[in-house]
């Protein structure tokens, strides 16, 4: 990452602490129940792995892959499902886990898609909420951190498929 300047936004310690807090909140809200946790590939894979290991209730795990086509740093508005879940969610409590909500288009599309299958409940947990660029009115139920505009990488988030593996989150200058 020599060619880009980067500034740390959330350290791995701060992330771990916040993930534990979120997991505690979720565990309390679903106490005695069982969850189907659905991660959105690829960005959510690290956050989801950490979160489900901290949630103290039984979870089934599944993934979707939803692609938004456009420039690398901005979604175009055209969202397409490229990998569906393989679990029946009818009558189940669903928690969607996502790395970042930006325009809101990806999550809006996915919520509409999953609601067609009549889950008992459906909530959303996002690691980062970038509120300024919303194109649709959208609120997540659980939010790790709210951030300003700016391009973030690490902890699953990429720039042109790079830097997902960084344990900390950085803001980069493009
Ligand atoms: C990113 C991110 C979210 C989506 C958020 O996914 O992981 O899924 O964009 O943007 P939105 O709120 O404007 O729709 P991306 O398409 O870059 O795929 P990735 O998860 O594989 O990085």
Short mmCIF file of C-alpha atoms and ligand atoms in Angstrom, two decimals:
data_model
loop_
_atom_site.label_atom_id
_atom_site.label_comp_id
_atom_site.label_asym_id
_atom_site.label_seq_id
_atom_site.Cartn_x
_atom_site.Cartn_y
_atom_site.Cartn_z
CA UNK A 1 0.00 0.00 0.00
CA UNK A 2 2.99 2.27 -0.58
CA UNK A 3 1.32 4.34 -3.29
CA UNK A 4 -1.61 5.40 -1.10
CA UNK A 5 -1.68 7.43 2.06
CA UNK A 6 -3.77 5.84 4.76
CA UNK A 7 -4.94 6.82 8.18
CA UNK A 8 -6.18 4.44 10.84
CA UNK A 9 -9.84 4.88 11.64
CA UNK A 10 -10.60 1.93 13.92
CA UNK A 11 -7.94 -0.20 15.54
CA UNK A 12 -8.34 -3.95 15.94
CA UNK A 13 -8.78 -3.43 19.70
CA UNK A 14 -11.57 -0.90 19.21
CA UNK A 15 -13.22 -3.23 16.69
CA UNK A 16 -13.03 -6.21 19.02
CA UNK A 17 -14.57 -4.22 21.85
CA UNK A 18 -17.42 -2.95 19.66
CA UNK A 19 -18.10 -6.42 18.21
CA UNK A 20 -18.41 -7.79 21.75
CA UNK A 21 -20.86 -5.01 22.64
CA UNK A 22 -22.98 -5.69 19.55
CA UNK A 23 -22.95 -9.42 20.21
CA UNK A 24 -24.08 -8.81 23.79
CA UNK A 25 -26.96 -6.67 22.59
CA UNK A 26 -28.00 -9.26 19.97
CA UNK A 27 -27.73 -12.14 22.46
CA UNK A 28 -30.01 -10.28 24.85
CA UNK A 29 -32.57 -9.43 22.17
CA UNK A 30 -32.81 -13.05 20.99
CA UNK A 31 -32.33 -14.78 24.35
CA UNK A 32 -33.74 -18.31 24.27
CA UNK A 33 -34.07 -18.27 20.50
CA UNK A 34 -32.09 -19.40 17.51
CA UNK A 35 -30.88 -17.25 14.65
CA UNK A 36 -30.21 -17.68 10.98
CA UNK A 37 -27.31 -15.33 10.30
CA UNK A 38 -26.89 -14.35 6.66
CA UNK A 39 -23.65 -12.69 5.60
CA UNK A 40 -23.28 -10.65 2.41
CA UNK A 41 -20.16 -11.66 0.51
CA UNK A 42 -17.56 -10.70 0.22
CA UNK A 43 -17.10 -7.76 2.55
CA UNK A 44 -18.92 -9.17 5.60
CA UNK A 45 -16.89 -12.34 6.01
CA UNK A 46 -14.52 -11.16 8.74
CA UNK A 47 -17.08 -9.17 10.74
CA UNK A 48 -19.52 -12.07 10.61
CA UNK A 49 -16.88 -14.58 11.70
CA UNK A 50 -16.06 -12.45 14.75
CA UNK A 51 -19.68 -11.61 15.56
CA UNK A 52 -21.09 -15.16 15.53
CA UNK A 53 -18.29 -16.35 17.80
CA UNK A 54 -19.35 -13.75 20.39
CA UNK A 55 -23.12 -14.33 20.13
CA UNK A 56 -24.13 -16.68 22.90
CA UNK A 57 -27.14 -18.26 21.19
CA UNK A 58 -27.33 -20.98 18.51
CA UNK A 59 -26.86 -19.70 14.95
CA UNK A 60 -27.23 -21.22 11.53
CA UNK A 61 -24.96 -19.60 8.97
CA UNK A 62 -25.56 -18.80 5.34
CA UNK A 63 -24.29 -16.34 2.75
CA UNK A 64 -25.51 -14.35 -0.22
CA UNK A 65 -23.44 -12.64 -2.85
CA UNK A 66 -24.95 -9.40 -4.08
CA UNK A 67 -23.09 -7.39 -6.67
CA UNK A 68 -23.61 -3.73 -7.47
CA UNK A 69 -22.13 -2.73 -10.76
CA UNK A 70 -20.39 0.56 -11.36
CA UNK A 71 -17.18 2.37 -10.47
CA UNK A 72 -15.05 0.62 -7.86
CA UNK A 73 -15.78 3.14 -5.14
CA UNK A 74 -19.40 3.89 -5.87
CA UNK A 75 -22.34 1.65 -6.62
CA UNK A 76 -24.33 2.33 -9.78
CA UNK A 77 -27.73 1.54 -8.39
CA UNK A 78 -28.07 -1.73 -10.26
CA UNK A 79 -27.98 -4.55 -7.73
CA UNK A 80 -27.94 -8.21 -8.76
CA UNK A 81 -28.06 -11.41 -6.67
CA UNK A 82 -25.31 -13.76 -7.82
CA UNK A 83 -25.51 -16.34 -4.99
CA UNK A 84 -28.67 -17.07 -3.02
CA UNK A 85 -28.99 -18.61 0.46
CA UNK A 86 -29.32 -22.39 0.75
CA UNK A 87 -31.28 -22.40 4.03
CA UNK A 88 -35.05 -22.29 4.45
CA UNK A 89 -35.88 -19.10 6.36
CA UNK A 90 -39.66 -19.38 6.54
CA UNK A 91 -40.75 -18.67 10.12
CA UNK A 92 -37.17 -18.14 11.27
CA UNK A 93 -35.47 -15.18 12.97
CA UNK A 94 -33.01 -13.71 10.47
CA UNK A 95 -30.04 -11.46 11.08
CA UNK A 96 -28.38 -10.02 7.97
CA UNK A 97 -24.74 -9.13 8.55
CA UNK A 98 -23.08 -6.57 6.30
CA UNK A 99 -19.76 -4.75 6.35
CA UNK A 100 -21.02 -1.34 5.26
CA UNK A 101 -24.23 0.43 4.31
CA UNK A 102 -23.64 3.36 1.99
CA UNK A 103 -26.40 4.26 -0.49
CA UNK A 104 -28.58 1.57 1.12
CA UNK A 105 -29.43 0.02 -2.25
CA UNK A 106 -27.77 -3.35 -1.58
CA UNK A 107 -29.54 -3.92 1.73
CA UNK A 108 -32.87 -2.65 0.48
CA UNK A 109 -32.69 -5.11 -2.40
CA UNK A 110 -31.73 -7.98 -0.10
CA UNK A 111 -34.38 -7.23 2.52
CA UNK A 112 -37.06 -7.23 -0.18
CA UNK A 113 -35.66 -10.48 -1.59
CA UNK A 114 -35.64 -12.28 1.77
CA UNK A 115 -39.02 -10.98 2.99
CA UNK A 116 -40.63 -12.81 0.06
CA UNK A 117 -39.75 -16.02 1.92
CA UNK A 118 -41.76 -15.08 5.02
CA UNK A 119 -39.23 -15.14 7.85
CA UNK A 120 -40.62 -14.66 11.37
CA UNK A 121 -38.38 -11.59 11.81
CA UNK A 122 -35.59 -9.90 9.92
CA UNK A 123 -33.00 -7.53 11.38
CA UNK A 124 -29.80 -6.03 10.05
CA UNK A 125 -26.41 -5.66 11.67
CA UNK A 126 -23.84 -3.50 9.87
CA UNK A 127 -20.26 -2.94 10.88
CA UNK A 128 -20.08 0.56 9.36
CA UNK A 129 -22.87 3.02 8.58
CA UNK A 130 -21.93 5.74 6.08
CA UNK A 131 -25.05 7.82 6.37
CA UNK A 132 -24.28 10.78 4.13
CA UNK A 133 -24.65 9.01 0.79
CA UNK A 134 -27.99 7.27 1.29
CA UNK A 135 -30.15 7.05 -1.82
CA UNK A 136 -32.97 5.23 -0.03
CA UNK A 137 -34.25 5.68 3.47
CA UNK A 138 -32.68 2.82 5.39
CA UNK A 139 -31.87 2.14 9.03
CA UNK A 140 -29.91 -0.83 10.34
CA UNK A 141 -30.98 -2.37 13.65
CA UNK A 142 -27.42 -2.77 14.95
CA UNK A 143 -24.54 -0.51 13.92
CA UNK A 144 -20.88 -0.95 14.79
CA UNK A 145 -19.67 2.54 13.92
CA UNK A 146 -21.14 5.50 12.04
CA UNK A 147 -18.63 7.09 9.65
CA UNK A 148 -18.32 10.17 7.47
CA UNK A 149 -17.83 10.08 3.73
CA UNK A 150 -14.40 8.73 2.75
CA UNK A 151 -13.09 5.45 1.41
CA UNK A 152 -12.44 2.77 4.03
CA UNK A 153 -10.54 -0.50 3.74
CA UNK A 154 -9.61 -3.40 5.99
CA UNK A 155 -11.56 -5.83 8.21
CA UNK A 156 -13.18 -7.24 5.05
CA UNK A 157 -13.57 -3.98 3.15
CA UNK A 158 -11.65 -3.65 -0.11
CA UNK A 159 -10.40 -1.23 -2.69
CA UNK A 160 -10.28 -3.02 -6.05
CA UNK A 161 -10.20 -6.33 -4.13
CA UNK A 162 -7.13 -5.29 -2.13
CA UNK A 163 -6.64 -4.75 1.61
CA UNK A 164 -9.55 -6.86 2.90
CA UNK A 165 -7.12 -8.75 5.14
CA UNK A 166 -5.98 -5.74 7.19
CA UNK A 167 -6.99 -6.32 10.84
CA UNK A 168 -7.58 -2.58 11.37
CA UNK A 169 -9.79 -0.19 9.37
CA UNK A 170 -8.16 2.66 7.43
CA UNK A 171 -9.36 5.66 5.46
CA UNK A 172 -7.42 5.94 2.21
CA UNK A 173 -6.71 8.80 -0.13
CA UNK A 174 -7.39 7.65 -3.68
C1 LIG B 1 -20.11 -3.08 -0.89
C2 LIG B 1 -20.41 -3.43 0.55
C3 LIG B 1 -21.91 -3.48 0.55
C4 LIG B 1 -22.32 -2.46 -0.49
C5 LIG B 1 -22.79 -1.22 0.21
O1 LIG B 1 -20.15 -4.25 -1.62
O2 LIG B 1 -19.84 -4.66 0.92
O3 LIG B 1 -22.40 -4.76 0.18
O4 LIG B 1 -21.14 -2.19 -1.26
O5 LIG B 1 -23.12 -0.23 -0.71
P1 LIG B 1 -24.56 0.36 -0.92
O6 LIG B 1 -25.17 0.63 0.44
O7 LIG B 1 -24.27 1.65 -1.66
O8 LIG B 1 -25.37 -0.58 -1.76
P2 LIG B 1 -19.41 -4.49 -3.00
O9 LIG B 1 -20.42 -4.49 -4.12
O10 LIG B 1 -18.24 -3.55 -3.12
O11 LIG B 1 -18.93 -5.99 -2.85
P3 LIG B 1 -17.96 -6.69 -1.78
O12 LIG B 1 -18.77 -6.92 -0.52
O13 LIG B 1 -17.59 -7.96 -2.46
O14 LIG B 1 -16.77 -5.79 -1.52
#
